[in-house]
Each structure stands twice: as C-alpha cells, then as structure tokens.
Amino acid sequence: MLSSTPTRTARGMQLTAATIVLGVAVAGAPQAASAVTTAPDAVWQQRASATYDAMQDSLYTGAAGHRLYRENTDTSTGNPYSFLWEYREATQAALDLQGIDGVGPAYANSAAARVAGFEQYHAVAPGGRAGYESSLPAPLGTGGDVYYDDNAVVGLSFVSQYQATKDPAVLDHARAAFDVAVRSWNTDGSLTCPGGSDWIDRPDNTTRAANVTGLTAQLAAHLYEETNDSSYLRWSTKLYDWNNRCLRQSAGLYQNSRADDGTVDPTLWTYNSGAMIGTATILYRATDDPKYLRQATAAARASLKYWTADDRLQQQPAVFNAFYLKDLLLLDSVQHDPSYRAAAEQWATATWRDNRDAATGLFHFQPSGGGDPDWDRPAATLDQAAMIQVFAALGWSSDRLGDVS
C-alpha cells in the first residue's frame, strides 16, 4: 500500500455515563446512537452491486486465472495479476456487500472465496519470517516485499469476515496477520520520537508511517474487543498514542511519516485520519473509557471540516476516502452525528455522477487515484473496489454499522 505516495447491535446502542460527560444530550450536539433502526436508501445497494458487477466483468480473472484480479483494464503491459493491495480492496468490497441487509447472502460465497484467496499472497521468507507479500510468490509470481500496512488491512478483512461468520479459523488468521503487522514496531531508542511502525519488512527501511501505525492499532483494538486478550489492548493504545504524540498535526490530521533521521513528511491523507477515528471508536466500545469517544469525536469534527473544504476530499485517492468515510460511519454507530453520513453521501453522489463511465460502469480518476476523471487512464481495480465499499457501507442498516471496518 502506498504510504508516502499515492459488532453487534448492542455496540451501536451504548449509553453510558460517558455520554453525559461529553455533553451529547445538549441540544445541537451529536446524540448517542438510537435503538431505532434506520433503513438506508436502496440506491446505495444498487450502486454497490452495479459497480461490483462491472469490476467482476472487467477485472476479475475467474477460475482460469486463479480467482485473482488484474491491476487495471490495460492487459497489454504489466503483471497478469494485481498486487496484494488491489486484491485486498476487492476482497473488502465483497465483504462490505455481504453486510447489506437482504442482498448480503448473495455475496457470501464470493466473500469467502476472496478471503481464502489471501493465502496465495502468503509466503515464508528465509529465516522463517512469514507475511502477505506485495506481489504473488511462486508459483504465480516472483514475490515481493512484506509491507506492514498491507498486512494490517488484510487482518481487518479477516475481522470483517469473522464478524459475519463467527468462524474461529478466520479469527486465527486475523491474529496471525496482526503478528506480522506488529513486527513493524521500531525498537531503536536512539531515534527522534522512538517507536512507531516501520513501513516495509526490510533492513534498509527508514520510514515510520502513520498508516501502518494507525491501521495496526485499529486491528489490535478489534482483536481486543473480540478476544479480551489484554496484550491487544496494550498494543493498540501504544500504537495509537505514538501517532498522536509523533505525527499528529492537529485534531484528526496526521502527517504521513517520520524518517529515522528525524525529518517528517507532512503530507496528509484521509485514511490516516480514518484509522485513528476508527481505533478510538473501538477502544471506547471495548473499554468504556470516555476519553476515547471524546478523542474520536474531536478528530472526526476537525478532520471533516478540513477535508470537506476547498475540494480536498475530492482530490484524495478514492481508496483512502473509503477508509475515512467508513470510519466516520463506524463512529456514527456509537455517537450519531448526521454530518458523517452527509459527507459520505455527498462525495459518493458526486463521484457517481462525475467519474463513472456509464457505458462500462467503471470509475476513472487521475493517476493519483482521485480528482476529476481521466477517461484515457485504464480503469483500476483499486478505484472500483473503493467505490463499492463506500456505496455498500451506505447501504447498511444503521444497527449494523458497528461492524463496518
């Protein structure tokens, strides 16, 4: 994944003393999630399904191609199969479709098959270091580096499938993915702002990145919630605190990375905002500590103000926006604020209108993965999967949003 370039119903109905501390009962403030289930507009399910069909028609390799995906619609150059990142996002698209009431069961087999397909990217390097590699290892490819952010989000997909199926074997896979991702923690105490998560499992890595740190924190928070294993809580808070201490620019905004020489890449990405909002939301659910809800809410409000100004959200890569907007919906399941869904719907509506080729059903963006359509650029799996995820999450009923991840 690029770094420097481009649960249950009860969860959503928590009402504790923390809500009083936060003042959410004050007129005009966000309210604790209601026990009343709100059915979303069916248009989002329809758009999610239509985009999924277009992605499968144009980018899925089928049984003859080992049930993988191409990177984009240009088959004249490049590898016959996508990187792990594209495969993971297409997998998450199927998982999010599985979560839509009524139509979800129709996607259960696809979701299970995509999740099982992760193992085609798994390898054990010399020395016994296992991980999901960026490119397919032998026999389908020549392998690639283990990117720790990739492994963290693969773990999040295993969590999604576990929430849907309660299959303990899937939870074991999530725990194993975490074990890979958490190897990223940098133990060199001589560095400026010691700690943080390395980007790549390679001796020459010099980057500690907000995305790896935040996404691994989010995975650990989920695993603590599901297993009650206190080691996951310790890791989640440790990772979360490092991002806040060493890369936080302001509420809800995180600089991209810190190099080992102390220099900082100040680039802001929506998914770094989202991972920290998501982590704080899950930590609040799992611990009932009101500080996490305060922090999640402050980060959501401030980041939303920033990202929706000056067309910034539209300029971000669609796949990064999928993380961010889904994490806002996750927070909404705990403490309702209509601005979260409104922002997601506004962006999704505009992107459907402006970036979709009606003839093919495929979305086109700039080489950055965001912005105005570049109709000459091949349609990318990453972009289609991002749009499916947002449309599908908007198609979930409100009592299920606690499982969005």
PDB file of N, CA and C in Angstrom, residues 37-45 100-101 341 345 391-399 401:
ATOM      1  N   THR A  37     -33.763   1.396  14.222  1.00  0.00           N
ATOM      2  CA  THR A  37     -33.017   1.046  13.038  1.00  0.00           C
ATOM      3  C   THR A  37     -33.479   1.878  11.861  1.00  0.00           C
ATOM      4  N   THR A  38     -32.538   2.498  11.187  1.00  0.00           N
ATOM      5  CA  THR A  38     -32.848   3.298  10.025  1.00  0.00           C
ATOM      6  C   THR A  38     -32.427   2.554   8.778  1.00  0.00           C
ATOM      7  N   ALA A  39     -33.379   2.318   7.883  1.00  0.00           N
ATOM      8  CA  ALA A  39     -33.053   1.650   6.631  1.00  0.00           C
ATOM      9  C   ALA A  39     -32.513   2.669   5.644  1.00  0.00           C
ATOM     10  N   PRO A  40     -31.376   2.410   5.033  1.00  0.00           N
ATOM     11  CA  PRO A  40     -30.802   3.365   4.088  1.00  0.00           C
ATOM     12  C   PRO A  40     -31.539   3.356   2.758  1.00  0.00           C
ATOM     13  N   ASP A  41     -31.301   4.363   1.980  1.00  0.00           N
ATOM     14  CA  ASP A  41     -31.845   4.445   0.636  1.00  0.00           C
ATOM     15  C   ASP A  41     -31.298   3.283  -0.192  1.00  0.00           C
ATOM     16  N   ALA A  42     -32.195   2.558  -0.851  1.00  0.00           N
ATOM     17  CA  ALA A  42     -31.789   1.379  -1.622  1.00  0.00           C
ATOM     18  C   ALA A  42     -30.874   1.728  -2.786  1.00  0.00           C
ATOM     19  N   VAL A  43     -30.782   2.999  -3.135  1.00  0.00           N
ATOM     20  CA  VAL A  43     -29.924   3.379  -4.258  1.00  0.00           C
ATOM     21  C   VAL A  43     -28.475   2.992  -4.013  1.00  0.00           C
ATOM     22  N   TRP A  44     -28.041   3.013  -2.745  1.00  0.00           N
ATOM     23  CA  TRP A  44     -26.642   2.687  -2.459  1.00  0.00           C
ATOM     24  C   TRP A  44     -26.366   1.213  -2.680  1.00  0.00           C
ATOM     25  N   GLN A  45     -27.275   0.357  -2.291  1.00  0.00           N
ATOM     26  CA  GLN A  45     -27.108  -1.068  -2.564  1.00  0.00           C
ATOM     27  C   GLN A  45     -27.069  -1.313  -4.075  1.00  0.00           C
ATOM     28  N   ILE A 100     -24.881  -6.007   3.577  1.00  0.00           N
ATOM     29  CA  ILE A 100     -26.129  -5.315   3.269  1.00  0.00           C
ATOM     30  C   ILE A 100     -27.312  -6.221   3.561  1.00  0.00           C
ATOM     31  N   ASP A 101     -28.249  -5.717   4.350  1.00  0.00           N
ATOM     32  CA  ASP A 101     -29.441  -6.500   4.676  1.00  0.00           C
ATOM     33  C   ASP A 101     -30.182  -6.906   3.403  1.00  0.00           C
ATOM     34  N   ARG A 341     -22.588  10.905   7.792  1.00  0.00           N
ATOM     35  CA  ARG A 341     -23.227  10.270   6.635  1.00  0.00           C
ATOM     36  C   ARG A 341     -23.425  11.271   5.494  1.00  0.00           C
ATOM     37  N   GLU A 345     -22.297  10.612   1.706  1.00  0.00           N
ATOM     38  CA  GLU A 345     -23.271  10.615   0.620  1.00  0.00           C
ATOM     39  C   GLU A 345     -22.960  11.680  -0.424  1.00  0.00           C
ATOM     40  N   PHE A 391     -20.279   2.706  -1.342  1.00  0.00           N
ATOM     41  CA  PHE A 391     -21.692   2.500  -1.674  1.00  0.00           C
ATOM     42  C   PHE A 391     -22.305   1.429  -0.770  1.00  0.00           C
ATOM     43  N   ALA A 392     -21.572   0.331  -0.575  1.00  0.00           N
ATOM     44  CA  ALA A 392     -22.109  -0.762   0.240  1.00  0.00           C
ATOM     45  C   ALA A 392     -22.308  -0.326   1.686  1.00  0.00           C
ATOM     46  N   ALA A 393     -21.325   0.370   2.262  1.00  0.00           N
ATOM     47  CA  ALA A 393     -21.452   0.823   3.652  1.00  0.00           C
ATOM     48  C   ALA A 393     -22.642   1.766   3.808  1.00  0.00           C
ATOM     49  N   LEU A 394     -22.865   2.619   2.817  1.00  0.00           N
ATOM     50  CA  LEU A 394     -24.046   3.495   2.852  1.00  0.00           C
ATOM     51  C   LEU A 394     -25.329   2.690   2.725  1.00  0.00           C
ATOM     52  N   GLY A 395     -25.232   1.473   2.197  1.00  0.00           N
ATOM     53  CA  GLY A 395     -26.399   0.603   2.065  1.00  0.00           C
ATOM     54  C   GLY A 395     -26.677  -0.253   3.281  1.00  0.00           C
ATOM     55  N   TRP A 396     -25.830  -0.181   4.293  1.00  0.00           N
ATOM     56  CA  TRP A 396     -26.061  -0.956   5.508  1.00  0.00           C
ATOM     57  C   TRP A 396     -27.126  -0.281   6.358  1.00  0.00           C
ATOM     58  N   SER A 397     -27.909  -1.079   7.072  1.00  0.00           N
ATOM     59  CA  SER A 397     -28.868  -0.517   8.030  1.00  0.00           C
ATOM     60  C   SER A 397     -28.089   0.015   9.231  1.00  0.00           C
ATOM     61  N   SER A 398     -28.651   1.002   9.896  1.00  0.00           N
ATOM     62  CA  SER A 398     -27.921   1.695  10.945  1.00  0.00           C
ATOM     63  C   SER A 398     -27.532   0.792  12.112  1.00  0.00           C
ATOM     64  N   ASP A 399     -28.305  -0.251  12.375  1.00  0.00           N
ATOM     65  CA  ASP A 399     -27.980  -1.124  13.506  1.00  0.00           C
ATOM     66  C   ASP A 399     -26.812  -2.057  13.206  1.00  0.00           C
ATOM     67  N   LEU A 401     -23.944  -0.828  11.515  1.00  0.00           N
ATOM     68  CA  LEU A 401     -22.760  -0.032  11.208  1.00  0.00           C
ATOM     69  C   LEU A 401     -21.616  -0.240  12.196  1.00  0.00           C
TER      70      LEU A 401
END
